[in-house]
Short mmCIF file of C-alpha atoms in Angstrom, two decimals:
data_model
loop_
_atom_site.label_atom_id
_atom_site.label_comp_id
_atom_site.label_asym_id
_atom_site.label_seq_id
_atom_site.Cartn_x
_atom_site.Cartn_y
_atom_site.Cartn_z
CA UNK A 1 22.31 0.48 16.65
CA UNK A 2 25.33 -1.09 14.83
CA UNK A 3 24.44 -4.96 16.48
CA UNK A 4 20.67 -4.57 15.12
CA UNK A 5 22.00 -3.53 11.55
CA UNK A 6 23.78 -6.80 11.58
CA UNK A 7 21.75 -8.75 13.15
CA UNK A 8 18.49 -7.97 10.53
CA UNK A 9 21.00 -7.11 7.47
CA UNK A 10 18.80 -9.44 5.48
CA UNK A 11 15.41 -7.85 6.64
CA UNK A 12 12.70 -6.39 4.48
CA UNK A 13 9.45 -4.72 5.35
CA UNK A 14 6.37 -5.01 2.51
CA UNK A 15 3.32 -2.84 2.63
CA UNK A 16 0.57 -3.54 0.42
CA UNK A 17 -1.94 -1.30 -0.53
CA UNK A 18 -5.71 -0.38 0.14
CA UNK A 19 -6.00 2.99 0.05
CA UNK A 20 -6.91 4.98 3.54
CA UNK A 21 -6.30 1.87 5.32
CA UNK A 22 -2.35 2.00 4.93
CA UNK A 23 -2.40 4.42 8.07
CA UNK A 24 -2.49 0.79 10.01
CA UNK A 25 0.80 0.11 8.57
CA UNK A 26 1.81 3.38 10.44
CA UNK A 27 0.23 2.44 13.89
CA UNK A 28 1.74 -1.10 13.76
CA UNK A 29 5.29 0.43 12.91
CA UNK A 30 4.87 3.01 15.40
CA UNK A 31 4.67 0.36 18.44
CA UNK A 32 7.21 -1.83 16.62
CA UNK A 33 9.73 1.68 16.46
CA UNK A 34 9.18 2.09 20.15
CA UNK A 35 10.37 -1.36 20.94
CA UNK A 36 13.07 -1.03 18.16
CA UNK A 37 13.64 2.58 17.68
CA UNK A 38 17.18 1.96 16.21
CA UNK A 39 15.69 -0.54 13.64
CA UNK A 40 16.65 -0.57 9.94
CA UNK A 41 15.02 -2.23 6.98
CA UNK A 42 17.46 -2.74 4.10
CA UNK A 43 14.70 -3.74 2.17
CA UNK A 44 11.69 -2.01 2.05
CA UNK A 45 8.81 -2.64 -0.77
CA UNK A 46 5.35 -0.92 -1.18
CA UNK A 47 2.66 -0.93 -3.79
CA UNK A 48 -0.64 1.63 -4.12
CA UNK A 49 -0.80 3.47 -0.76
CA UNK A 50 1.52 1.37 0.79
CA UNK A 51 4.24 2.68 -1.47
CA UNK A 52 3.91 6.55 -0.10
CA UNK A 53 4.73 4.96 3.67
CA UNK A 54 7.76 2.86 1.78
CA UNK A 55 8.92 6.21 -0.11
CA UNK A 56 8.89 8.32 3.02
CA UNK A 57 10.65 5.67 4.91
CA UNK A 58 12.98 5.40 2.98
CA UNK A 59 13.68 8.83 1.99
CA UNK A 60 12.96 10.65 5.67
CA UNK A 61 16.26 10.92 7.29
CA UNK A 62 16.73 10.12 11.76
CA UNK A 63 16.16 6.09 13.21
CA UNK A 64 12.89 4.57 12.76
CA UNK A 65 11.22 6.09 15.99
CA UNK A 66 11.72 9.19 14.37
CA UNK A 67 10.72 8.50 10.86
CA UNK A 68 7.29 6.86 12.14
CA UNK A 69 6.22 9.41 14.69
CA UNK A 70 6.82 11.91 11.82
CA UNK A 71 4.45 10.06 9.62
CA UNK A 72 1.78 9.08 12.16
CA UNK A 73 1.40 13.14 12.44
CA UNK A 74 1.00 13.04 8.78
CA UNK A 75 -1.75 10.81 8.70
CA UNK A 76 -3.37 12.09 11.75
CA UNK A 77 -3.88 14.97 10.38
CA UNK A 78 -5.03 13.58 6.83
CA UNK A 79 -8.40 14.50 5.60
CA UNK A 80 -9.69 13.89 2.60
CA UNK A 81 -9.19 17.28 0.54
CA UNK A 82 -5.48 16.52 1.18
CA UNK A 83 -5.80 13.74 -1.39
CA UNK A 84 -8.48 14.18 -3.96
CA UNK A 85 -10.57 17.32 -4.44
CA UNK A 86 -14.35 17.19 -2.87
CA UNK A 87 -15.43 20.53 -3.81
CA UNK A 88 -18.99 20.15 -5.43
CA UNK A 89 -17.97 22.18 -8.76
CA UNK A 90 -14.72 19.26 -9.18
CA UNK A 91 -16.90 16.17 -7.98
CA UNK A 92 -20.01 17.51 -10.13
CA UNK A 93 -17.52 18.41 -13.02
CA UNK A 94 -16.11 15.04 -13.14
CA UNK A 95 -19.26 13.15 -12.79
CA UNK A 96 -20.94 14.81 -15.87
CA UNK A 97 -17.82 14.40 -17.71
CA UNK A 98 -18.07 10.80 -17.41
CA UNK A 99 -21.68 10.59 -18.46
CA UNK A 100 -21.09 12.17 -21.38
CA UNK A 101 -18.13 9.79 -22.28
CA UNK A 102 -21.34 7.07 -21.69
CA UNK A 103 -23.71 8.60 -24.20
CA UNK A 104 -21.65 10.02 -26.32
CA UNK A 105 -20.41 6.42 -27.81
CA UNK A 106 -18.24 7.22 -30.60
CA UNK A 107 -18.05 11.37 -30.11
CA UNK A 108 -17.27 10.80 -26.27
CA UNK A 109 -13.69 11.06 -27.77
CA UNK A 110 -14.65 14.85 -27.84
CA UNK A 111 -15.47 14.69 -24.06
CA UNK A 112 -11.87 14.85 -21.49
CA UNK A 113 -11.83 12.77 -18.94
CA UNK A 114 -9.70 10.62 -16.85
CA UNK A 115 -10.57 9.47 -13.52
CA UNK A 116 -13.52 10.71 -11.21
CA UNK A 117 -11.64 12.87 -8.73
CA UNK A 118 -9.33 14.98 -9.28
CA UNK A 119 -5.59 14.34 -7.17
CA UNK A 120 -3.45 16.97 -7.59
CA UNK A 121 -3.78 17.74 -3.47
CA UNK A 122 -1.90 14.67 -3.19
CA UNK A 123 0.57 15.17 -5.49
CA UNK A 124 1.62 18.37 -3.16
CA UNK A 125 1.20 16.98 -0.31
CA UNK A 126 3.79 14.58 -1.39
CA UNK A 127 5.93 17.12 -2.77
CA UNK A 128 5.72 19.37 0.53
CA UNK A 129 6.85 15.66 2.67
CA UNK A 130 9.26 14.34 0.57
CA UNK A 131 10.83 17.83 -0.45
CA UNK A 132 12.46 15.90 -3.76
CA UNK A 133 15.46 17.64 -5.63
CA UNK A 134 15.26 18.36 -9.13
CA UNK A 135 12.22 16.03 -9.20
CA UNK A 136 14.11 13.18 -7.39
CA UNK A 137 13.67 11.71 -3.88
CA UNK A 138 17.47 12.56 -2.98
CA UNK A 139 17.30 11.13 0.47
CA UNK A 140 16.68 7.58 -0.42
CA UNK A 141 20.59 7.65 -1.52
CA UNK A 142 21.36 9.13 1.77
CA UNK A 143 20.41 6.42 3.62
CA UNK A 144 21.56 4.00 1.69
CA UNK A 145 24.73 5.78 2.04
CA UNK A 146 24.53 5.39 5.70
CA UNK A 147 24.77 1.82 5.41
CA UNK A 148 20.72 1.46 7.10
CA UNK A 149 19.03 1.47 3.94
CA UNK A 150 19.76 -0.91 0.72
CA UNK A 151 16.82 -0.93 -1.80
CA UNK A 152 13.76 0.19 -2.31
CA UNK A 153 10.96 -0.73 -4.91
CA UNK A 154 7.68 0.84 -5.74
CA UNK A 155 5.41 -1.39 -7.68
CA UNK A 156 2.55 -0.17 -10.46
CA UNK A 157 0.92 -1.49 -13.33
CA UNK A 158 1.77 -0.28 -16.98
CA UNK A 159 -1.76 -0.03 -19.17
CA UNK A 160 0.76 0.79 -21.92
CA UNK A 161 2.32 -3.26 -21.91
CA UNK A 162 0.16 -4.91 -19.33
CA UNK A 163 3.16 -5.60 -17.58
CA UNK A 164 3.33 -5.38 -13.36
CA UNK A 165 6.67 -2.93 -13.10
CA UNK A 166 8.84 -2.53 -10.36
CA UNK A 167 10.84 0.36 -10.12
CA UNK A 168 13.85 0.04 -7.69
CA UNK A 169 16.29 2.54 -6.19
CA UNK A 170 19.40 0.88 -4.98
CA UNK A 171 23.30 -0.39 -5.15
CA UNK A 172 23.84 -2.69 -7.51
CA UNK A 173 20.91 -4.22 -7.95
CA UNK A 174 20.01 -6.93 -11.07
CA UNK A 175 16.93 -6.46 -13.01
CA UNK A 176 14.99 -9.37 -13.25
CA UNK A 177 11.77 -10.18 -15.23
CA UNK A 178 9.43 -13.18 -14.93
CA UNK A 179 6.48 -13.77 -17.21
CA UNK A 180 4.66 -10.01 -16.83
CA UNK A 181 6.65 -9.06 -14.23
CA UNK A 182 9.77 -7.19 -14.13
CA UNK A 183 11.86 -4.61 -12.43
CA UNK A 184 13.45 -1.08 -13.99
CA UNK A 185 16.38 0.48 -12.12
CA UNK A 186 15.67 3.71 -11.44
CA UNK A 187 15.93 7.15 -9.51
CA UNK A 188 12.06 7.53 -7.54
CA UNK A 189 10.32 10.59 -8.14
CA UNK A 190 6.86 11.76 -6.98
CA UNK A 191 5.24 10.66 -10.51
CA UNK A 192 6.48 6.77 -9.33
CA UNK A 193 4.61 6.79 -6.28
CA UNK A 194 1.74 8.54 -7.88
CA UNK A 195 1.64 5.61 -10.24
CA UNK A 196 1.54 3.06 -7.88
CA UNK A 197 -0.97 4.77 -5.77
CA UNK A 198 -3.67 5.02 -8.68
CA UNK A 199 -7.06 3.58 -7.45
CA UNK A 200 -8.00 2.19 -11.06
CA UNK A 201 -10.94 4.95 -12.50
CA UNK A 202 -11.00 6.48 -9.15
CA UNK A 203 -7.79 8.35 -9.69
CA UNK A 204 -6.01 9.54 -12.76
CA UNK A 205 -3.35 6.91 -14.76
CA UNK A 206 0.10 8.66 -14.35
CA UNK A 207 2.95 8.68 -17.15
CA UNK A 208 6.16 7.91 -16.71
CA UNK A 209 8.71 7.24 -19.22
CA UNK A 210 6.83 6.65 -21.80
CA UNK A 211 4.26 4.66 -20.60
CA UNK A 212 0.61 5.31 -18.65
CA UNK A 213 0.56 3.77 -15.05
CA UNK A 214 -2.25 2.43 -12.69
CA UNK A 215 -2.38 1.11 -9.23
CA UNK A 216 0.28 -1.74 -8.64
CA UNK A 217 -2.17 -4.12 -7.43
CA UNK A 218 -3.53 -4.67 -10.32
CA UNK A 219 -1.29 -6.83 -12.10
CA UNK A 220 1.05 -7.43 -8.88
CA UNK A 221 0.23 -11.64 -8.00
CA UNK A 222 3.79 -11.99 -6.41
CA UNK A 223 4.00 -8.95 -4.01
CA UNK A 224 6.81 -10.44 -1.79
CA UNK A 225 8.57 -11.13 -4.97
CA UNK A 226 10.63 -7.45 -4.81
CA UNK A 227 11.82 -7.55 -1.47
CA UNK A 228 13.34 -11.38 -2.27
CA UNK A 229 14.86 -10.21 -5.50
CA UNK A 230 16.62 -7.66 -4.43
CA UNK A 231 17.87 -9.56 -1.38
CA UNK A 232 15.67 -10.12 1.73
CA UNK A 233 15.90 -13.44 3.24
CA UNK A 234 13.27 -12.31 5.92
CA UNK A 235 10.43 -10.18 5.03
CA UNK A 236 8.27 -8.21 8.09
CA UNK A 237 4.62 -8.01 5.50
CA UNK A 238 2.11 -5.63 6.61
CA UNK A 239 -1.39 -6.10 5.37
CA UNK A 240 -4.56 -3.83 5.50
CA UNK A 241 -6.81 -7.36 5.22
CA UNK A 242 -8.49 -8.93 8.34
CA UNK A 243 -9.02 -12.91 8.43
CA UNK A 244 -11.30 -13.58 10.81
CA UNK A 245 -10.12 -17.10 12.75
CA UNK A 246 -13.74 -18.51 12.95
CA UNK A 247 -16.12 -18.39 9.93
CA UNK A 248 -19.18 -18.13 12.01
CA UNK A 249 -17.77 -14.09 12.71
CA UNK A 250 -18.15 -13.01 9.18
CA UNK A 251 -21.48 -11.70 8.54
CA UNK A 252 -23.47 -13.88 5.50
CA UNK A 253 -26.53 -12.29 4.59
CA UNK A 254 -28.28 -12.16 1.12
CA UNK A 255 -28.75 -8.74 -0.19
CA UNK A 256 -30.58 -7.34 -3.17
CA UNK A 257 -28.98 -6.76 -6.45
CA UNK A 258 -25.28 -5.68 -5.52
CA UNK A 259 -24.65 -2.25 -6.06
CA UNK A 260 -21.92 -0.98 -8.00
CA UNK A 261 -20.02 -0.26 -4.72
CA UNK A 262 -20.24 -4.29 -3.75
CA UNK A 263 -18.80 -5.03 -6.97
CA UNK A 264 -16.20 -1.95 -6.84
CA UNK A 265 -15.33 -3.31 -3.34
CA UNK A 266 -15.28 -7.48 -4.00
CA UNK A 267 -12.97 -6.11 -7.60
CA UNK A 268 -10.69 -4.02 -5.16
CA UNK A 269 -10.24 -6.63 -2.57
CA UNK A 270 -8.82 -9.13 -5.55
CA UNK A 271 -6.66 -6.61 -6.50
CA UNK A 272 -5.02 -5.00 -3.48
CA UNK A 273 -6.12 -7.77 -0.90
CA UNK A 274 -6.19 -10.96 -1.52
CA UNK A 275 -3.18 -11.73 -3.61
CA UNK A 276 -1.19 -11.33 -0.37
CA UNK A 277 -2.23 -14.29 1.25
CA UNK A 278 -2.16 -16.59 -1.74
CA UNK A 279 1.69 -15.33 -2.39
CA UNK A 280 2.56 -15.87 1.39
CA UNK A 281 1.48 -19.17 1.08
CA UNK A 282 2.80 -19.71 -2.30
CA UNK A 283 5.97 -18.52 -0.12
CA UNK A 284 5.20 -21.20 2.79
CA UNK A 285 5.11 -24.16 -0.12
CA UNK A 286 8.27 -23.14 -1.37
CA UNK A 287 9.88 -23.35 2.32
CA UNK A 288 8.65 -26.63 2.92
CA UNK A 289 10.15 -28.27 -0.17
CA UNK A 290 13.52 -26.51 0.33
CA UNK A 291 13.33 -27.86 3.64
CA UNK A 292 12.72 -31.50 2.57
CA UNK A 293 15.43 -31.30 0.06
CA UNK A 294 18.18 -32.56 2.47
CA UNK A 295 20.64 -30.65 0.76
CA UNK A 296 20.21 -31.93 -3.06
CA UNK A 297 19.49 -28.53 -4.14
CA UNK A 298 21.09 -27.98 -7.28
CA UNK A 299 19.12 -24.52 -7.87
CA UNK A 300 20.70 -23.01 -4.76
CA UNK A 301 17.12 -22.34 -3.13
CA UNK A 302 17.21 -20.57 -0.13
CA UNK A 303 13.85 -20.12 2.36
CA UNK A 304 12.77 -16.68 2.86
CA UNK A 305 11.46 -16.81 6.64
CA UNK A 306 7.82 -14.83 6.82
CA UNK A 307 6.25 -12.52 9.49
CA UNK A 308 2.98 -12.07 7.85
CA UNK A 309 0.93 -9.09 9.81
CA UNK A 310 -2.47 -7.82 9.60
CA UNK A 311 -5.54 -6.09 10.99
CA UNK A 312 -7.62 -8.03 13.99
CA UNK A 313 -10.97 -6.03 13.08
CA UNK A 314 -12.64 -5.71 9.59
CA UNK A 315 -11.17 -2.20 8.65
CA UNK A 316 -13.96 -1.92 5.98
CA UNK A 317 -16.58 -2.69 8.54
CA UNK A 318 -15.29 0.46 10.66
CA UNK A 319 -15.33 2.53 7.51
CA UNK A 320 -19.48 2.85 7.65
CA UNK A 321 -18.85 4.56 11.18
CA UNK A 322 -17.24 7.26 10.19
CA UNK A 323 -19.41 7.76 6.41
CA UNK A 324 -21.83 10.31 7.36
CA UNK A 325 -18.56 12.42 8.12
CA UNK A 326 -17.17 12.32 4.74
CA UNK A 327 -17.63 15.82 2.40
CA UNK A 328 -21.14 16.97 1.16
CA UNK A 329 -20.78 16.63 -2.34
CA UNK A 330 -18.14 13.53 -2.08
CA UNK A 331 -20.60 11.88 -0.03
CA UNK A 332 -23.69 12.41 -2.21
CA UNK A 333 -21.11 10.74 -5.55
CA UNK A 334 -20.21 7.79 -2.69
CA UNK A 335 -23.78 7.20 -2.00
CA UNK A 336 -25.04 7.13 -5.97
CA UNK A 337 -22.63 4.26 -5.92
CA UNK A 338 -24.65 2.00 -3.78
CA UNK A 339 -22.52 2.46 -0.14
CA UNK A 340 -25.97 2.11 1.73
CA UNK A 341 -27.68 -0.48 0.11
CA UNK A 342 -25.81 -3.42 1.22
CA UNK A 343 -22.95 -4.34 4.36
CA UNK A 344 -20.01 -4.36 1.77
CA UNK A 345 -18.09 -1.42 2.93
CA UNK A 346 -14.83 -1.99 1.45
CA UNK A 347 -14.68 0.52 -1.29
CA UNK A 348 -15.77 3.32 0.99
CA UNK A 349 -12.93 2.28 3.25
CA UNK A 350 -10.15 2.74 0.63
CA UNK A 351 -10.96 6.31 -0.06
CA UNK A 352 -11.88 6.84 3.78
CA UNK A 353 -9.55 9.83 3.94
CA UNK A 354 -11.14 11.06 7.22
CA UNK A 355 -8.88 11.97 10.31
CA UNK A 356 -11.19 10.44 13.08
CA UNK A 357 -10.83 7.04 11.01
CA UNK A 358 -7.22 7.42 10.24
CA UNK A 359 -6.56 7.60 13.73
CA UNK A 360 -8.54 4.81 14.57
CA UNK A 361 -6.59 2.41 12.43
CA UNK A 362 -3.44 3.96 13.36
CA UNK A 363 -4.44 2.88 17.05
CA UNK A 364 -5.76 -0.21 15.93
CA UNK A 365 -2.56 -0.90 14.34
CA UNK A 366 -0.41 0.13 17.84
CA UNK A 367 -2.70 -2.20 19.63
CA UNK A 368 -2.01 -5.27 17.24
CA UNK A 369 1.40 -4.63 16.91
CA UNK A 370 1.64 -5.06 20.75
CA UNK A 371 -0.13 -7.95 21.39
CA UNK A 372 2.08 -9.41 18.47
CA UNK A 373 5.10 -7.94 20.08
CA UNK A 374 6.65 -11.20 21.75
CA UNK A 375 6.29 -13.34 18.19
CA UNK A 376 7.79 -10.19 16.66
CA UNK A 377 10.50 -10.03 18.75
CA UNK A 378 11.45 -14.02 18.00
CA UNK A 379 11.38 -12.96 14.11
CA UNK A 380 13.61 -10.47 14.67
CA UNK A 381 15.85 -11.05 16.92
CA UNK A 382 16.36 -15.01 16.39
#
């Protein structure tokens, strides 16, 4: 245990977000624990629903084998009322709360409303896993106490100053800010990761010291940026977003008008997909001219070696399998919003809270992880 604690004392894992499909991040670390079950990340980063699998990692006492076979139950065993409420009277309730607010125009002030589901189930489920102590994930200092752990930060985005804010939890560690970025030491709670994991109008803002929070993929365009500024020097980056290697795989069609859910789902994909690969190779750039420097490097640049991971199916196209599954009432709201009228399925996949799917990305995610294994393996142990 002590040798691979030295050996990756520089290693940080990032999870990025997308809703349901974060329980692929748990099937890939699952095979990865089994091949490394006395692994520790010093650094570990999440944003939106990648920052509950950060929090619980970093909180959840035992080695990493442990931890993740602890949290693939969890997720097995997800289904959607653990989350959001899909009762008709809620999902009606909300819905005609919102019209009103449309109609209304200047009296929808009158009218109460703040997202279109309701997520207080998550908010104890989170509370039952993380079992925080006077409000505050005590285990997270723990850890760090036991030499395995370092830092952790939990990205969201402040609607109060626009601002993408990082909240860390660590030993010493230097604030930094860049343009309308920046990092707040702090203690975690269960409102922090509630914040980050805030589907924009989907789920409700959360406030937090003084300010109103969203999901941290909305502002976030540097999302390895946490991990390096609090120390990593060689980041393990899950993401929930399949490339597919030939162009002729992806499926062009012309549709009718899009639906709202084709625009939900191409605005959602900016936010919590995309801006992954354009910071890795941001990251990639940066390398390269360190590299060619031959040591004039006045600014004391350092590369940041990347193991960039993701799915090798469409996780959005596997999300239409498993629709007809989803709750009544839910599924009547999902429906309004266009799911069926075109192949976009990648806002139904981010609220896809349904065990059968869960547990197919969580295999998916074992499978990838061990055809990946040997590269993974070089990263880590070189």
């Amino acid at each position: 245990m002590q040798i691979k604690q030295e050996i990756n004392n520089d290693l940080g894992l990032v999870m990025s977000g997308g809703g349901a499909r974060a329980a692929y991040q748990v099937g890939f670390l699952r095979t990865l624990s089994k091949h490394y079950p006395e692994l520790c990340f010093p650094y570990i980063t999440g944003v939106s629903s990648g920052a509950i699998n950060a929090a619980f990692l970093a909180n959840e006492s035992g080695n990493l084998n442990e931890k993740i076979n602890r949290l693939v139950d969890i997720w097995s065993t997800l289904t959607i009322d653990h989350v959001f409420r899909v009762d008709s009277a809620s999902i009606i309730g909300h819905v005609f709360r919102w019209g009103l607010r449309l109609i209304l125009g200047s009296a929808s002030n009158a009218v109460e409303t703040r997202s279109l589901v309701d997520t207080s189930p998550l908010k104890h489920l989170l509370e039952e896993i993380l079992k925080p102590q006077q409000g505050i994930l005590k285990g997270i200092d723990r850890n760090i106490s036991d030499g395995c752990l370092k830092a952790i930060a939990l990205t969201a985005s402040s609607y109060t100053t626009g601002q993408s804010i990082s909240w860390v939890h660590g030993t010493n560690m230097e604030e930094w800010e860049r343009g309308h970025r920046k990092s707040i030491n702090s203690n975690l709670t269960i409102e922090h990761i509630m914040a980050s994991a805030s589907l924009p109008m989907l789920f409700p803002s959360v406030y937090v010291n003084g300010s109103w929070y969203g999901d941290g993929g909305i502002r976030l365009t540097a999302p390895l940026a946490p991990a390096i500024h609090m120390g990593a020097k060689k980041l393990l980056a899950i993401s929930t977003r399949h490339i597919s290697p030939d162009l002729e795989d992806q499926n062009v069609s012309i549709d009718d008008y899009p639906s709202p859910a084709k625009v939900m789902g191409a605005m959602y994909s900016a936010i919590f997909l995309d801006v992954f690969d354009n910071d890795a190779l941001r990251l990639e750039r940066i390398n390269q001219l360190v590299a060619t420097r031959n040591g004039d490097n006045p600014e004391n640049l350092e590369q940041v070696k990347l193991l960039l991971l993701r799915p090798s199916e469409d996780l959005g196209d596997l999300a239409a399998q498993y629709e007809p599954q989803l709750p009544r009432a839910f599924r009547f709201m999902t429906r309004g919003w266009g799911t069926q009228e075109s192949q976009s399925t990648d806002m139904l996949s981010l609220v896809m809270f349904q065990s059968d799917y869960l547990q197919h990305l969580i295999k998916m995610g074992e499978q990838d992880a061990e055809q990946r294994m040997d590269e993974i393996k070089l990263f880590l142990d070189e």
